[in-house]
Structure formats: C-alpha cells, structure tokens
mmCIF file of C-alpha atoms and ligand atoms in Angstrom:
data_model
loop_
_atom_site.group_PDB
_atom_site.id
_atom_site.type_symbol
_atom_site.label_atom_id
_atom_site.label_comp_id
_atom_site.label_asym_id
_atom_site.label_seq_id
_atom_site.Cartn_x
_atom_site.Cartn_y
_atom_site.Cartn_z
ATOM 1 C CA UNK A 1 130.996 93.772 104.342
ATOM 2 C CA UNK A 2 129.519 91.210 101.982
ATOM 3 C CA UNK A 3 131.570 88.355 100.515
ATOM 4 C CA UNK A 4 130.410 85.735 98.073
ATOM 5 C CA UNK A 5 132.032 82.438 99.026
ATOM 6 C CA UNK A 6 131.715 78.749 98.153
ATOM 7 C CA UNK A 7 129.508 76.743 100.501
ATOM 8 C CA UNK A 8 132.450 74.490 101.362
ATOM 9 C CA UNK A 9 134.172 77.497 103.015
ATOM 10 C CA UNK A 10 131.265 78.226 105.337
ATOM 11 C CA UNK A 11 131.916 78.020 109.067
ATOM 12 C CA UNK A 12 129.640 78.175 112.091
ATOM 13 C CA UNK A 13 129.269 81.770 113.262
ATOM 14 C CA UNK A 14 129.105 83.249 109.771
ATOM 15 C CA UNK A 15 126.086 85.387 108.938
ATOM 16 C CA UNK A 16 124.430 84.315 105.699
ATOM 17 C CA UNK A 17 123.119 87.275 103.801
ATOM 18 C CA UNK A 18 121.880 85.404 100.745
ATOM 19 C CA UNK A 19 121.944 81.978 99.172
ATOM 20 C CA UNK A 20 122.623 81.618 95.460
ATOM 21 C CA UNK A 21 119.621 79.693 94.306
ATOM 22 C CA UNK A 22 116.044 80.278 93.315
ATOM 23 C CA UNK A 23 113.414 80.232 96.037
ATOM 24 C CA UNK A 24 112.280 76.841 94.743
ATOM 25 C CA UNK A 25 115.571 75.260 95.709
ATOM 26 C CA UNK A 26 116.291 77.164 98.903
ATOM 27 C CA UNK A 27 116.401 74.612 101.745
ATOM 28 C CA UNK A 28 115.756 77.391 104.278
ATOM 29 C CA UNK A 29 112.731 79.555 104.714
ATOM 30 C CA UNK A 30 114.864 82.351 106.080
ATOM 31 C CA UNK A 31 116.891 84.230 103.536
ATOM 32 C CA UNK A 32 119.305 85.752 106.059
ATOM 33 C CA UNK A 33 120.484 84.161 109.250
ATOM 34 C CA UNK A 34 123.371 83.454 111.548
ATOM 35 C CA UNK A 35 124.732 79.986 110.879
ATOM 36 C CA UNK A 36 124.556 78.563 114.379
ATOM 37 C CA UNK A 37 124.096 74.833 114.138
ATOM 38 C CA UNK A 38 126.036 72.020 112.576
ATOM 39 C CA UNK A 39 122.718 70.693 111.227
ATOM 40 C CA UNK A 40 122.141 73.889 109.207
ATOM 41 C CA UNK A 41 125.707 73.793 107.931
ATOM 42 C CA UNK A 42 125.275 70.168 106.854
ATOM 43 C CA UNK A 43 121.971 70.965 105.213
ATOM 44 C CA UNK A 44 123.572 73.710 103.145
ATOM 45 C CA UNK A 45 126.436 71.428 102.155
ATOM 46 C CA UNK A 46 123.997 68.736 101.062
ATOM 47 C CA UNK A 47 121.704 71.125 99.220
ATOM 48 C CA UNK A 48 123.656 71.295 95.986
ATOM 49 C CA UNK A 49 123.981 75.097 96.353
ATOM 50 C CA UNK A 50 127.439 76.247 95.296
ATOM 51 C CA UNK A 51 127.779 79.801 96.581
ATOM 52 C CA UNK A 52 126.443 81.979 99.377
ATOM 53 C CA UNK A 53 126.993 85.588 100.382
ATOM 54 C CA UNK A 54 128.107 86.250 103.961
ATOM 55 C CA UNK A 55 128.116 89.508 105.892
ATOM 56 C CA UNK A 56 131.187 89.721 108.117
ATOM 57 C CA UNK A 57 129.772 92.732 110.004
ATOM 58 C CA UNK A 58 127.111 90.452 111.446
ATOM 59 C CA UNK A 59 129.090 87.250 111.912
ATOM 60 C CA UNK A 60 132.609 85.913 111.734
ATOM 61 C CA UNK A 61 134.635 86.656 108.642
ATOM 62 C CA UNK A 62 136.486 84.620 106.087
ATOM 63 C CA UNK A 63 138.665 81.787 107.261
ATOM 64 C CA UNK A 64 142.444 82.264 107.334
ATOM 65 C CA UNK A 65 144.255 80.393 104.533
ATOM 66 C CA UNK A 66 144.204 76.676 105.307
ATOM 67 C CA UNK A 67 147.302 74.956 106.676
ATOM 68 C CA UNK A 68 148.972 72.599 104.193
ATOM 69 C CA UNK A 69 147.000 69.373 104.157
ATOM 70 C CA UNK A 70 148.540 66.245 105.606
ATOM 71 C CA UNK A 71 148.312 63.201 103.405
ATOM 72 C CA UNK A 72 145.254 61.137 104.229
ATOM 73 C CA UNK A 73 146.366 57.723 105.438
ATOM 74 C CA UNK A 74 142.965 56.231 104.528
ATOM 75 C CA UNK A 75 142.069 57.463 101.032
ATOM 76 C CA UNK A 76 138.422 56.899 100.185
ATOM 77 C CA UNK A 77 137.609 54.777 97.214
ATOM 78 C CA UNK A 78 137.315 56.990 94.186
ATOM 79 C CA UNK A 79 133.857 57.501 92.752
ATOM 80 C CA UNK A 80 133.383 57.693 89.017
ATOM 81 C CA UNK A 81 133.268 61.378 87.943
ATOM 82 C CA UNK A 82 130.203 60.654 85.787
ATOM 83 C CA UNK A 83 128.364 59.266 88.815
ATOM 84 C CA UNK A 84 129.276 62.281 90.929
ATOM 85 C CA UNK A 85 127.981 64.647 88.254
ATOM 86 C CA UNK A 86 124.740 62.705 87.889
ATOM 87 C CA UNK A 87 124.170 62.516 91.649
ATOM 88 C CA UNK A 88 124.749 66.251 92.016
ATOM 89 C CA UNK A 89 122.448 67.103 89.123
ATOM 90 C CA UNK A 90 119.602 65.064 90.608
ATOM 91 C CA UNK A 91 119.972 66.157 94.205
ATOM 92 C CA UNK A 92 117.873 69.357 94.422
ATOM 93 C CA UNK A 93 115.137 67.893 92.258
ATOM 94 C CA UNK A 94 114.902 64.694 94.313
ATOM 95 C CA UNK A 95 114.866 66.692 97.560
ATOM 96 C CA UNK A 96 112.008 68.777 96.214
ATOM 97 C CA UNK A 97 109.949 65.751 95.166
ATOM 98 C CA UNK A 98 110.477 64.212 98.635
ATOM 99 C CA UNK A 99 109.371 67.401 100.314
ATOM 100 C CA UNK A 100 106.268 67.693 98.134
ATOM 101 C CA UNK A 101 105.337 64.175 99.244
ATOM 102 C CA UNK A 102 105.947 65.014 102.903
ATOM 103 C CA UNK A 103 104.028 68.284 102.525
ATOM 104 C CA UNK A 104 101.083 66.334 101.067
ATOM 105 C CA UNK A 105 101.068 64.058 104.116
ATOM 106 C CA UNK A 106 101.294 67.002 106.513
ATOM 107 C CA UNK A 107 98.447 68.755 104.721
ATOM 108 C CA UNK A 108 96.272 65.632 104.762
ATOM 109 C CA UNK A 109 96.805 65.127 108.509
ATOM 110 C CA UNK A 110 96.268 68.811 109.235
ATOM 111 C CA UNK A 111 93.122 68.937 107.112
ATOM 112 C CA UNK A 112 91.581 66.035 109.032
ATOM 113 C CA UNK A 113 92.515 67.597 112.370
ATOM 114 C CA UNK A 114 91.040 70.968 111.380
ATOM 115 C CA UNK A 115 87.892 69.211 110.196
ATOM 116 C CA UNK A 116 87.576 67.475 113.594
ATOM 117 C CA UNK A 117 88.095 70.815 115.325
ATOM 118 C CA UNK A 118 85.380 72.499 113.238
ATOM 119 C CA UNK A 119 82.990 69.615 113.928
ATOM 120 C CA UNK A 120 83.690 69.828 117.659
ATOM 121 C CA UNK A 121 83.113 73.573 117.523
ATOM 122 C CA UNK A 122 79.812 72.981 115.745
ATOM 123 C CA UNK A 123 78.785 70.787 118.691
ATOM 124 C CA UNK A 124 79.667 73.624 121.047
ATOM 125 C CA UNK A 125 82.972 72.159 122.277
ATOM 126 C CA UNK A 126 85.859 74.496 123.030
ATOM 127 C CA UNK A 127 88.981 74.447 120.869
ATOM 128 C CA UNK A 128 91.802 72.489 122.507
ATOM 129 C CA UNK A 129 95.155 74.198 122.107
ATOM 130 C CA UNK A 130 96.837 70.884 122.912
ATOM 131 C CA UNK A 131 95.546 69.697 119.520
ATOM 132 C CA UNK A 132 96.379 72.886 117.657
ATOM 133 C CA UNK A 133 99.989 73.374 118.771
ATOM 134 C CA UNK A 134 101.468 70.138 117.308
ATOM 135 C CA UNK A 135 99.720 70.797 113.998
ATOM 136 C CA UNK A 136 101.191 74.258 113.784
ATOM 137 C CA UNK A 137 104.616 72.850 114.622
ATOM 138 C CA UNK A 138 104.337 70.269 111.872
ATOM 139 C CA UNK A 139 103.317 72.911 109.336
ATOM 140 C CA UNK A 140 106.177 75.152 110.542
ATOM 141 C CA UNK A 141 108.629 72.280 110.055
ATOM 142 C CA UNK A 142 107.398 71.741 106.508
ATOM 143 C CA UNK A 143 107.917 75.430 105.699
ATOM 144 C CA UNK A 144 111.347 75.276 107.268
ATOM 145 C CA UNK A 145 112.321 72.449 104.936
ATOM 146 C CA UNK A 146 110.765 73.967 101.819
ATOM 147 C CA UNK A 147 108.529 76.969 102.058
ATOM 148 C CA UNK A 148 106.908 76.585 98.668
ATOM 149 C CA UNK A 149 105.852 72.911 98.974
ATOM 150 C CA UNK A 150 103.033 73.235 101.489
ATOM 151 C CA UNK A 151 101.776 76.461 99.948
ATOM 152 C CA UNK A 152 101.551 74.798 96.533
ATOM 153 C CA UNK A 153 99.974 71.612 97.879
ATOM 154 C CA UNK A 154 97.129 73.504 99.571
ATOM 155 C CA UNK A 155 96.157 75.449 96.447
ATOM 156 C CA UNK A 156 94.058 72.641 95.040
ATOM 157 C CA UNK A 157 90.870 72.449 97.097
ATOM 158 C CA UNK A 158 87.628 70.695 96.332
ATOM 159 C CA UNK A 159 84.263 71.898 97.544
ATOM 160 C CA UNK A 160 84.083 69.704 100.633
ATOM 161 C CA UNK A 161 87.497 70.483 101.979
ATOM 162 C CA UNK A 162 87.905 74.134 101.024
ATOM 163 C CA UNK A 163 87.519 75.699 104.461
ATOM 164 C CA UNK A 164 89.807 73.167 106.150
ATOM 165 C CA UNK A 165 92.564 73.376 103.577
ATOM 166 C CA UNK A 166 92.220 77.156 103.490
ATOM 167 C CA UNK A 167 92.869 77.159 107.256
ATOM 168 C CA UNK A 168 96.042 75.094 106.789
ATOM 169 C CA UNK A 169 97.183 77.353 103.936
ATOM 170 C CA UNK A 170 96.582 80.572 105.871
ATOM 171 C CA UNK A 171 98.472 79.053 108.823
ATOM 172 C CA UNK A 172 101.480 78.374 106.558
ATOM 173 C CA UNK A 173 101.295 81.795 104.873
ATOM 174 C CA UNK A 174 101.055 83.607 108.226
ATOM 175 C CA UNK A 175 104.150 81.871 109.590
ATOM 176 C CA UNK A 176 106.045 82.452 106.367
ATOM 177 C CA UNK A 177 105.188 86.159 106.481
ATOM 178 C CA UNK A 178 105.973 86.426 110.207
ATOM 179 C CA UNK A 179 109.398 84.938 109.469
ATOM 180 C CA UNK A 180 109.925 87.367 106.616
ATOM 181 C CA UNK A 181 109.137 90.225 108.992
ATOM 182 C CA UNK A 182 111.655 88.886 111.500
ATOM 183 C CA UNK A 183 109.078 88.479 114.269
ATOM 184 C CA UNK A 184 110.215 86.527 117.346
ATOM 185 C CA UNK A 185 109.768 82.747 117.239
ATOM 186 C CA UNK A 186 106.876 82.737 119.736
ATOM 187 C CA UNK A 187 105.003 85.269 117.651
ATOM 188 C CA UNK A 188 105.639 83.248 114.484
ATOM 189 C CA UNK A 189 103.960 80.247 116.117
ATOM 190 C CA UNK A 190 101.064 82.378 117.355
ATOM 191 C CA UNK A 191 100.596 83.803 113.863
ATOM 192 C CA UNK A 192 100.342 80.191 112.652
ATOM 193 C CA UNK A 193 97.745 79.324 115.289
ATOM 194 C CA UNK A 194 95.823 82.454 114.309
ATOM 195 C CA UNK A 195 95.881 81.395 110.656
ATOM 196 C CA UNK A 196 94.680 77.901 111.474
ATOM 197 C CA UNK A 197 91.757 79.191 113.556
ATOM 198 C CA UNK A 198 90.839 82.408 111.739
ATOM 199 C CA UNK A 199 87.736 81.003 110.010
ATOM 200 C CA UNK A 200 86.543 78.725 112.800
ATOM 201 C CA UNK A 201 83.395 80.867 112.971
ATOM 202 C CA UNK A 202 82.377 79.328 109.634
ATOM 203 C CA UNK A 203 81.354 76.221 111.542
ATOM 204 C CA UNK A 204 78.182 78.191 112.314
ATOM 205 C CA UNK A 205 77.550 79.274 108.691
ATOM 206 C CA UNK A 206 75.047 77.111 106.765
ATOM 207 C CA UNK A 207 76.786 75.134 104.039
ATOM 208 C CA UNK A 208 74.416 76.421 101.288
ATOM 209 C CA UNK A 209 75.465 79.977 102.028
ATOM 210 C CA UNK A 210 79.141 79.108 102.392
ATOM 211 C CA UNK A 211 79.313 77.360 99.044
ATOM 212 C CA UNK A 212 76.910 79.476 97.037
ATOM 213 C CA UNK A 213 78.733 80.288 93.809
ATOM 214 C CA UNK A 214 76.657 83.279 92.701
ATOM 215 C CA UNK A 215 75.951 86.638 94.265
ATOM 216 C CA UNK A 216 74.736 86.666 97.863
ATOM 217 C CA UNK A 217 71.551 88.486 98.876
ATOM 218 C CA UNK A 218 71.551 90.861 101.840
ATOM 219 C CA UNK A 219 70.546 88.210 104.383
ATOM 220 C CA UNK A 220 73.130 85.709 103.120
ATOM 221 C CA UNK A 221 75.764 88.405 103.247
ATOM 222 C CA UNK A 222 74.823 89.187 106.846
ATOM 223 C CA UNK A 223 75.153 85.497 107.734
ATOM 224 C CA UNK A 224 78.577 85.199 106.073
ATOM 225 C CA UNK A 225 79.799 88.385 107.643
ATOM 226 C CA UNK A 226 78.951 87.065 111.085
ATOM 227 C CA UNK A 227 81.694 84.386 110.967
ATOM 228 C CA UNK A 228 84.490 86.527 112.480
ATOM 229 C CA UNK A 229 82.321 87.397 115.503
ATOM 230 C CA UNK A 230 81.035 83.815 115.850
ATOM 231 C CA UNK A 231 84.629 82.514 115.774
ATOM 232 C CA UNK A 232 85.758 85.114 118.264
ATOM 233 C CA UNK A 233 82.993 84.121 120.700
ATOM 234 C CA UNK A 234 83.998 80.479 120.456
ATOM 235 C CA UNK A 235 87.724 81.126 120.909
ATOM 236 C CA UNK A 236 87.101 83.493 123.835
ATOM 237 C CA UNK A 237 85.507 80.595 125.672
ATOM 238 C CA UNK A 238 88.336 78.192 124.837
ATOM 239 C CA UNK A 239 91.283 77.871 127.223
ATOM 240 C CA UNK A 240 94.774 79.150 126.332
ATOM 241 C CA UNK A 241 93.876 80.887 123.067
ATOM 242 C CA UNK A 242 96.276 83.811 122.599
ATOM 243 C CA UNK A 243 95.294 87.429 122.077
ATOM 244 C CA UNK A 244 96.835 87.211 118.578
ATOM 245 C CA UNK A 245 94.520 84.362 117.517
ATOM 246 C CA UNK A 246 91.478 86.179 118.959
ATOM 247 C CA UNK A 247 92.429 89.382 117.186
ATOM 248 C CA UNK A 248 93.067 87.760 113.774
ATOM 249 C CA UNK A 249 89.856 85.754 114.025
ATOM 250 C CA UNK A 250 87.772 88.875 114.654
ATOM 251 C CA UNK A 251 89.579 91.246 112.294
ATOM 252 C CA UNK A 252 90.801 89.327 109.230
ATOM 253 C CA UNK A 253 88.047 90.866 107.053
ATOM 254 C CA UNK A 254 88.806 94.440 108.058
ATOM 255 C CA UNK A 255 90.374 96.786 105.481
ATOM 256 C CA UNK A 256 92.787 99.624 106.108
ATOM 257 C CA UNK A 257 90.303 102.138 104.624
ATOM 258 C CA UNK A 258 87.696 101.184 107.236
ATOM 259 C CA UNK A 259 85.374 99.499 104.727
ATOM 260 C CA UNK A 260 85.799 95.978 106.050
ATOM 261 C CA UNK A 261 83.774 94.082 108.619
ATOM 262 C CA UNK A 262 82.689 93.482 111.357
ATOM 263 C CA UNK A 263 83.901 96.678 113.051
ATOM 264 C CA UNK A 264 85.014 98.881 110.144
ATOM 265 C CA UNK A 265 88.359 99.617 111.826
ATOM 266 C CA UNK A 266 90.998 101.679 110.009
ATOM 267 C CA UNK A 267 94.712 101.081 109.474
ATOM 268 C CA UNK A 268 95.827 102.718 112.722
ATOM 269 C CA UNK A 269 93.281 100.715 114.702
ATOM 270 C CA UNK A 270 94.272 97.360 113.262
ATOM 271 C CA UNK A 271 97.127 95.331 114.729
ATOM 272 C CA UNK A 272 99.948 94.097 112.550
ATOM 273 C CA UNK A 273 98.603 90.545 113.004
ATOM 274 C CA UNK A 274 95.131 91.476 111.801
ATOM 275 C CA UNK A 275 96.643 93.210 108.758
ATOM 276 C CA UNK A 276 98.799 90.137 108.065
ATOM 277 C CA UNK A 277 95.711 87.945 108.369
ATOM 278 C CA UNK A 278 93.803 90.017 105.800
ATOM 279 C CA UNK A 279 96.602 89.586 103.241
ATOM 280 C CA UNK A 280 97.144 85.836 103.760
ATOM 281 C CA UNK A 281 93.402 85.160 103.752
ATOM 282 C CA UNK A 282 92.708 86.935 100.454
ATOM 283 C CA UNK A 283 95.834 85.583 98.753
ATOM 284 C CA UNK A 284 94.890 81.992 99.491
ATOM 285 C CA UNK A 285 91.258 82.526 98.503
ATOM 286 C CA UNK A 286 92.055 83.992 95.083
ATOM 287 C CA UNK A 287 94.847 81.543 94.206
ATOM 288 C CA UNK A 288 92.805 78.452 95.156
ATOM 289 C CA UNK A 289 91.303 76.115 92.612
ATOM 290 C CA UNK A 290 87.561 76.150 93.228
ATOM 291 C CA UNK A 291 84.863 74.249 91.361
ATOM 292 C CA UNK A 292 83.215 77.413 90.081
ATOM 293 C CA UNK A 293 86.132 79.659 89.283
ATOM 294 C CA UNK A 294 89.579 79.488 87.744
ATOM 295 C CA UNK A 295 92.220 80.546 90.198
ATOM 296 C CA UNK A 296 94.599 83.380 89.594
ATOM 297 C CA UNK A 297 98.223 82.389 89.353
ATOM 298 C CA UNK A 298 100.317 83.545 92.311
ATOM 299 C CA UNK A 299 101.877 86.298 90.191
ATOM 300 C CA UNK A 300 98.481 87.502 88.907
ATOM 301 C CA UNK A 301 97.071 87.446 92.436
ATOM 302 C CA UNK A 302 99.934 89.493 93.837
ATOM 303 C CA UNK A 303 99.751 92.017 90.994
ATOM 304 C CA UNK A 304 96.014 92.473 91.576
ATOM 305 C CA UNK A 305 96.431 92.769 95.329
ATOM 306 C CA UNK A 306 99.157 95.377 94.848
ATOM 307 C CA UNK A 307 96.807 97.357 92.614
ATOM 308 C CA UNK A 308 93.859 97.436 95.045
ATOM 309 C CA UNK A 309 93.536 100.652 96.967
ATOM 310 C CA UNK A 310 92.472 100.638 100.601
ATOM 311 C CA UNK A 311 92.501 96.898 101.218
ATOM 312 C CA UNK A 312 95.907 96.060 102.594
ATOM 313 C CA UNK A 313 98.801 97.497 104.525
ATOM 314 C CA UNK A 314 101.198 98.396 101.724
ATOM 315 C CA UNK A 315 104.437 97.606 103.526
ATOM 316 C CA UNK A 316 103.165 94.289 104.805
ATOM 317 C CA UNK A 317 101.970 93.395 101.325
ATOM 318 C CA UNK A 318 105.428 94.111 99.920
ATOM 319 C CA UNK A 319 106.932 91.877 102.611
ATOM 320 C CA UNK A 320 104.340 89.244 101.746
ATOM 321 C CA UNK A 321 105.364 89.333 98.078
ATOM 322 C CA UNK A 322 108.976 88.806 99.137
ATOM 323 C CA UNK A 323 107.906 85.982 101.478
ATOM 324 C CA UNK A 324 106.150 84.133 98.654
ATOM 325 C CA UNK A 325 109.210 84.511 96.455
ATOM 326 C CA UNK A 326 107.162 85.247 93.369
ATOM 327 C CA UNK A 327 107.985 88.181 91.293
ATOM 328 C CA UNK A 328 105.127 90.344 90.100
ATOM 329 C CA UNK A 329 105.726 93.099 87.581
ATOM 330 C CA UNK A 330 107.398 96.008 89.332
ATOM 331 C CA UNK A 331 108.683 93.861 92.206
ATOM 332 C CA UNK A 332 112.260 94.402 93.373
ATOM 333 C CA UNK A 333 114.564 91.376 93.167
ATOM 334 C CA UNK A 334 118.207 90.515 93.721
ATOM 335 C CA UNK A 335 120.054 88.619 91.026
ATOM 336 C CA UNK A 336 122.850 86.089 91.315
ATOM 337 C CA UNK A 337 125.285 88.842 90.273
ATOM 338 C CA UNK A 338 124.209 90.803 93.381
ATOM 339 C CA UNK A 339 122.478 93.434 91.276
ATOM 340 C CA UNK A 340 119.046 94.776 92.199
ATOM 341 C CA UNK A 341 116.444 95.117 89.503
ATOM 342 C CA UNK A 342 112.723 95.327 88.927
ATOM 343 C CA UNK A 343 110.625 92.676 87.272
ATOM 344 C CA UNK A 344 109.351 93.762 83.862
ATOM 345 C CA UNK A 345 107.056 90.949 82.835
ATOM 346 C CA UNK A 346 105.970 87.931 84.764
ATOM 347 C CA UNK A 347 103.308 85.992 82.993
ATOM 348 C CA UNK A 348 102.358 82.399 82.448
ATOM 349 C CA UNK A 349 105.290 80.055 82.575
ATOM 350 C CA UNK A 350 107.749 82.872 83.103
ATOM 351 C CA UNK A 351 106.712 83.911 86.578
ATOM 352 C CA UNK A 352 109.832 82.495 88.168
ATOM 353 C CA UNK A 353 112.154 83.673 85.415
ATOM 354 C CA UNK A 354 110.982 87.089 84.246
ATOM 355 C CA UNK A 355 113.031 89.748 82.477
ATOM 356 C CA UNK A 356 114.566 92.096 85.047
ATOM 357 C CA UNK A 357 115.689 95.714 84.643
ATOM 358 C CA UNK A 358 118.840 96.102 86.774
ATOM 359 C CA UNK A 359 119.983 99.441 88.189
ATOM 360 C CA UNK A 360 121.991 98.908 91.391
ATOM 361 C CA UNK A 361 124.979 96.836 92.549
ATOM 362 C CA UNK A 362 124.575 95.601 96.116
ATOM 363 C CA UNK A 363 128.210 94.783 96.795
ATOM 364 C CA UNK A 364 129.520 98.064 95.393
ATOM 365 C CA UNK A 365 126.606 99.920 97.032
ATOM 366 C CA UNK A 366 126.276 101.993 93.847
ATOM 367 C CA UNK A 367 124.067 102.530 90.838
ATOM 368 C CA UNK A 368 124.848 100.665 87.615
ATOM 369 C CA UNK A 369 123.712 101.413 84.064
ATOM 370 C CA UNK A 370 120.064 100.482 83.588
ATOM 371 C CA UNK A 371 119.880 97.282 81.560
ATOM 372 C CA UNK A 372 117.274 94.578 80.870
ATOM 373 C CA UNK A 373 118.565 91.074 81.612
ATOM 374 C CA UNK A 374 117.214 87.540 81.238
ATOM 375 C CA UNK A 375 116.985 85.446 84.409
ATOM 376 C CA UNK A 376 116.451 82.030 82.909
ATOM 377 C CA UNK A 377 119.442 79.855 83.749
ATOM 378 C CA UNK A 378 119.177 77.753 80.612
ATOM 379 C CA UNK A 379 119.294 80.897 78.494
ATOM 380 C CA UNK A 380 122.515 82.066 80.089
ATOM 381 C CA UNK A 381 120.612 84.455 82.313
ATOM 382 C CA UNK A 382 121.394 85.940 85.704
ATOM 383 C CA UNK A 383 118.976 84.049 88.008
ATOM 384 C CA UNK A 384 116.881 85.720 90.665
ATOM 385 C CA UNK A 385 118.015 84.685 94.123
ATOM 386 C CA UNK A 386 115.283 86.401 96.109
ATOM 387 C CA UNK A 387 112.662 89.107 96.354
ATOM 388 C CA UNK A 388 113.620 92.359 98.078
ATOM 389 C CA UNK A 389 111.718 95.297 99.502
ATOM 390 C CA UNK A 390 112.257 98.635 97.763
ATOM 391 C CA UNK A 391 111.481 100.633 100.893
ATOM 392 C CA UNK A 392 114.128 98.764 102.875
ATOM 393 C CA UNK A 393 116.790 99.767 100.390
ATOM 394 C CA UNK A 394 115.685 103.197 99.270
ATOM 395 C CA UNK A 395 113.138 104.391 101.851
ATOM 396 C CA UNK A 396 110.520 106.880 100.729
ATOM 397 C CA UNK A 397 112.335 107.488 97.431
ATOM 398 C CA UNK A 398 111.334 104.027 96.240
ATOM 399 C CA UNK A 399 107.902 104.757 94.644
ATOM 400 C CA UNK A 400 109.410 107.498 92.474
ATOM 401 C CA UNK A 401 112.390 105.355 91.534
ATOM 402 C CA UNK A 402 110.013 102.595 90.536
ATOM 403 C CA UNK A 403 108.113 104.987 88.254
ATOM 404 C CA UNK A 404 111.393 106.045 86.619
ATOM 405 C CA UNK A 405 112.501 102.455 86.111
ATOM 406 C CA UNK A 406 109.179 101.307 84.696
ATOM 407 C CA UNK A 407 109.385 104.204 82.236
ATOM 408 C CA UNK A 408 112.887 103.077 81.221
ATOM 409 C CA UNK A 409 114.713 106.007 82.825
ATOM 410 C CA UNK A 410 117.679 105.823 85.175
ATOM 411 C CA UNK A 411 116.096 106.290 88.596
ATOM 412 C CA UNK A 412 116.307 109.745 90.020
ATOM 413 C CA UNK A 413 117.403 108.574 93.393
ATOM 414 C CA UNK A 414 119.423 108.984 96.504
ATOM 415 C CA UNK A 415 122.047 106.341 97.066
ATOM 416 C CA UNK A 416 120.809 103.181 98.718
ATOM 417 C CA UNK A 417 120.902 103.317 102.469
ATOM 418 C CA UNK A 418 124.039 101.261 102.262
ATOM 419 C CA UNK A 419 124.977 97.668 102.345
ATOM 420 C CA UNK A 420 125.258 97.522 106.130
ATOM 421 C CA UNK A 421 121.740 98.671 106.851
ATOM 422 C CA UNK A 422 119.938 96.866 104.109
ATOM 423 C CA UNK A 423 121.760 93.564 104.102
HETATM 424 FE FE1 LIG B 501 87.071 84.655 106.937
HETATM 425 FE FE1 LIG B 502 89.545 82.901 105.483
#
C-alpha cells in the first residue's frame, strides 16, 4: 500500500515509490527504489524535498508512534527563523548550479578523452577499455547526482566537437534509459560504454562528408553509412569490448521496419540494446545545437519521434520519454496529488509545466472525474512529479484510452492493473 509521508519520517528499509518534486530537483536518477544506505537517506533529507510516497508492500512500513522525547541536555543554539527559511529556499537551486558546474567539468574531461580515443583509432590503435570504464563511471555518477545536468550540458555542440560530445551525450542517455528500464547494474554500465563508442567508426569518415550541411550524394551517403561497420571492425579487434557495445555500434542506425542500415534488420532481429541505441542517438542529434540548424526542443523532439512510424521500438520510446522527464503532448504523468493525467500542451517555456488532463487516482486505484489542471507551482497548480508509462498502468487498453482523453471524453477503460503491480 502507498503512503505519502514527510521525508523526516523515512527509515532505512522503506521502499520509495515516488518523490514529491519535479525531475529538475530530484537528487536521484531512479524514481523508485529501496532505501538501503544512510548516504541516500541523508541525501534525501538534505535535498529540500518535503514529502515522499512509500510502498509498504515492497519495504518496511510506517514507524510506530515515537516514544516521548527526553529533554535534550545540550540544546543547540537557536537559528533565526528568517535565516532558516532563506537557507531552505536557496538549497535546491544552489545544488543544481553546483551540479551543472560539475557536469560541465565531467563533459569537458570526457570530450577530451573521447577525442583522444578517436584519434588513436584513426591511427589504427585498438580501443582501451581501461580508459573507457572510468569515463563511463564518471558520467554515471553525474547522472546519479542530477540526471538532467549532463544531458543539458552536452546539447550545445560546435562543429569541431560534435562527434565527441554526441558520444558523451549518448552514453549518458543510454545509462539513463537502462536505469529507467530497470536493467541490472552491469548492463547499465555496458549500455553506457556502448553509447560512448557507438560512433567510433566515424574516425574513418572524411571530415568534409561528416560536416557537410546540405544533401549528400550517393557516394557520400555510402561513405557515411559505412561508419557502423567500420566501428564494429575496430571494436572487434580491441580487447575486452562487450557484445553489447559491438551490437550497438553495428546496429544503431537500424530501424524496426527494416529500412535502416547496414543490415536492414527488423524489430524482432534487433536486440533491446540496439533499439535503445537508435532512440538515444536520434534524440541527441535532433536536440543538439549545430551551426547549420536550429535544434528542436526536447519536447518537440520527443513529439516528433513519437509520431514517426517504423523508426523506433514504441515501448522503449515511451520509457525513454519517461527517462528524460519531459512531457510531450499526450504523455502520461503523475501529479503531486497522486493523480494520473495526460499532457495537453507542452510548448515553449511551458514544457516542464504543461496543462494536464487528470483521470485516475493512484492511491485510491480508481478513476476520477476528467478535469484539466495547471501544474505550475507559482500558479497554485498541482506539479508533475514524474513521467509514467500508459502501458504499465493500463496495458493494451492504453492507446484507446489516450484517444478518448485527447478528445475530452472519460476514458472507456478497464480499471488500472492496480497499485501493487504498477507502483
Ligand atoms: Fe552513427
Ligand atoms: Fe550517433
């Protein structure tokens, strides 16, 4: 059963089902987890987050009522209430600025290391996993502290650094998605390695072709489309490169309808890692600032990707949307009030605070009257606490429910699968 409790009442062994804050302020990159370490507990207490929801079916339950407190023989010096309020108000913002700075440093170091690796590869040297692994760990640590920082920092790429920064970004996106999917830790790391190395075959592509802004002719296209195979050949000859990295390198330009390259494989023939790679690769490419094109905003990019037929694995793409924490029109989200709703508009400045059409109460496990609500805190709204996946809650009924909701009708739907399964 779910209980919403103050952070101060959290104890080790409780299972956190959601954290009451926007994705921008969430100190964790996991949205649900068993609270196992004192460090995580401390981090939550320091985060400025007031409330969390716990699931006592998956962890320990609420604490018994506290024993009467003994008087403290060493009372701390009182702090001025105004100071306490000011410190609390500044805390999440300061933490975020610090993490952006740290993310910038991580990205700079990673970019230089990837550049060295590409140069070595160009000279015919094998990739050294001893150099790759610490980089991936550093990027993973940055995501763990603040998943949006590194992803935002890598969006701005100039011409000379595009491929290197793109590698760092795809590494971060792959690990973030792997976490969202609940893959085991080892696989999360391997997904990161795969992201970092997926375009290493571009070391063999002439720079004029790589950076040509206009349309490519047939020969240039052939040269570009050789980079997955060239990368795969290089990685195959490097020691200790995992099957996941080899697979993603060779297959990140495949499409589920079989119209990708180099092998034209179809959905059933592509591994989950290759399908993840295709999503992370395209997302970073279309949201990046490039000299010759304006980038799409994250919300625009996700909306477009969701509308393309035949490119991506639909379920993985939905998980990806949830992993980014951005809310495209039609996306399912959970609000602070523990209601589920779909995003109605998410444009421009409003992509983190769109209007949401609510229809289901998570705690009651029941439908509620369809209603459009604001999510902007300052406007007295009900803030979004995270993205959800419609299929996880409502199975195959979800696409039809979504149609009903978008049309303003109460969804013609079975009950949700229940709090226990979905939470
Ligand atoms: Fe590529
Ligand atoms: Fe790529």
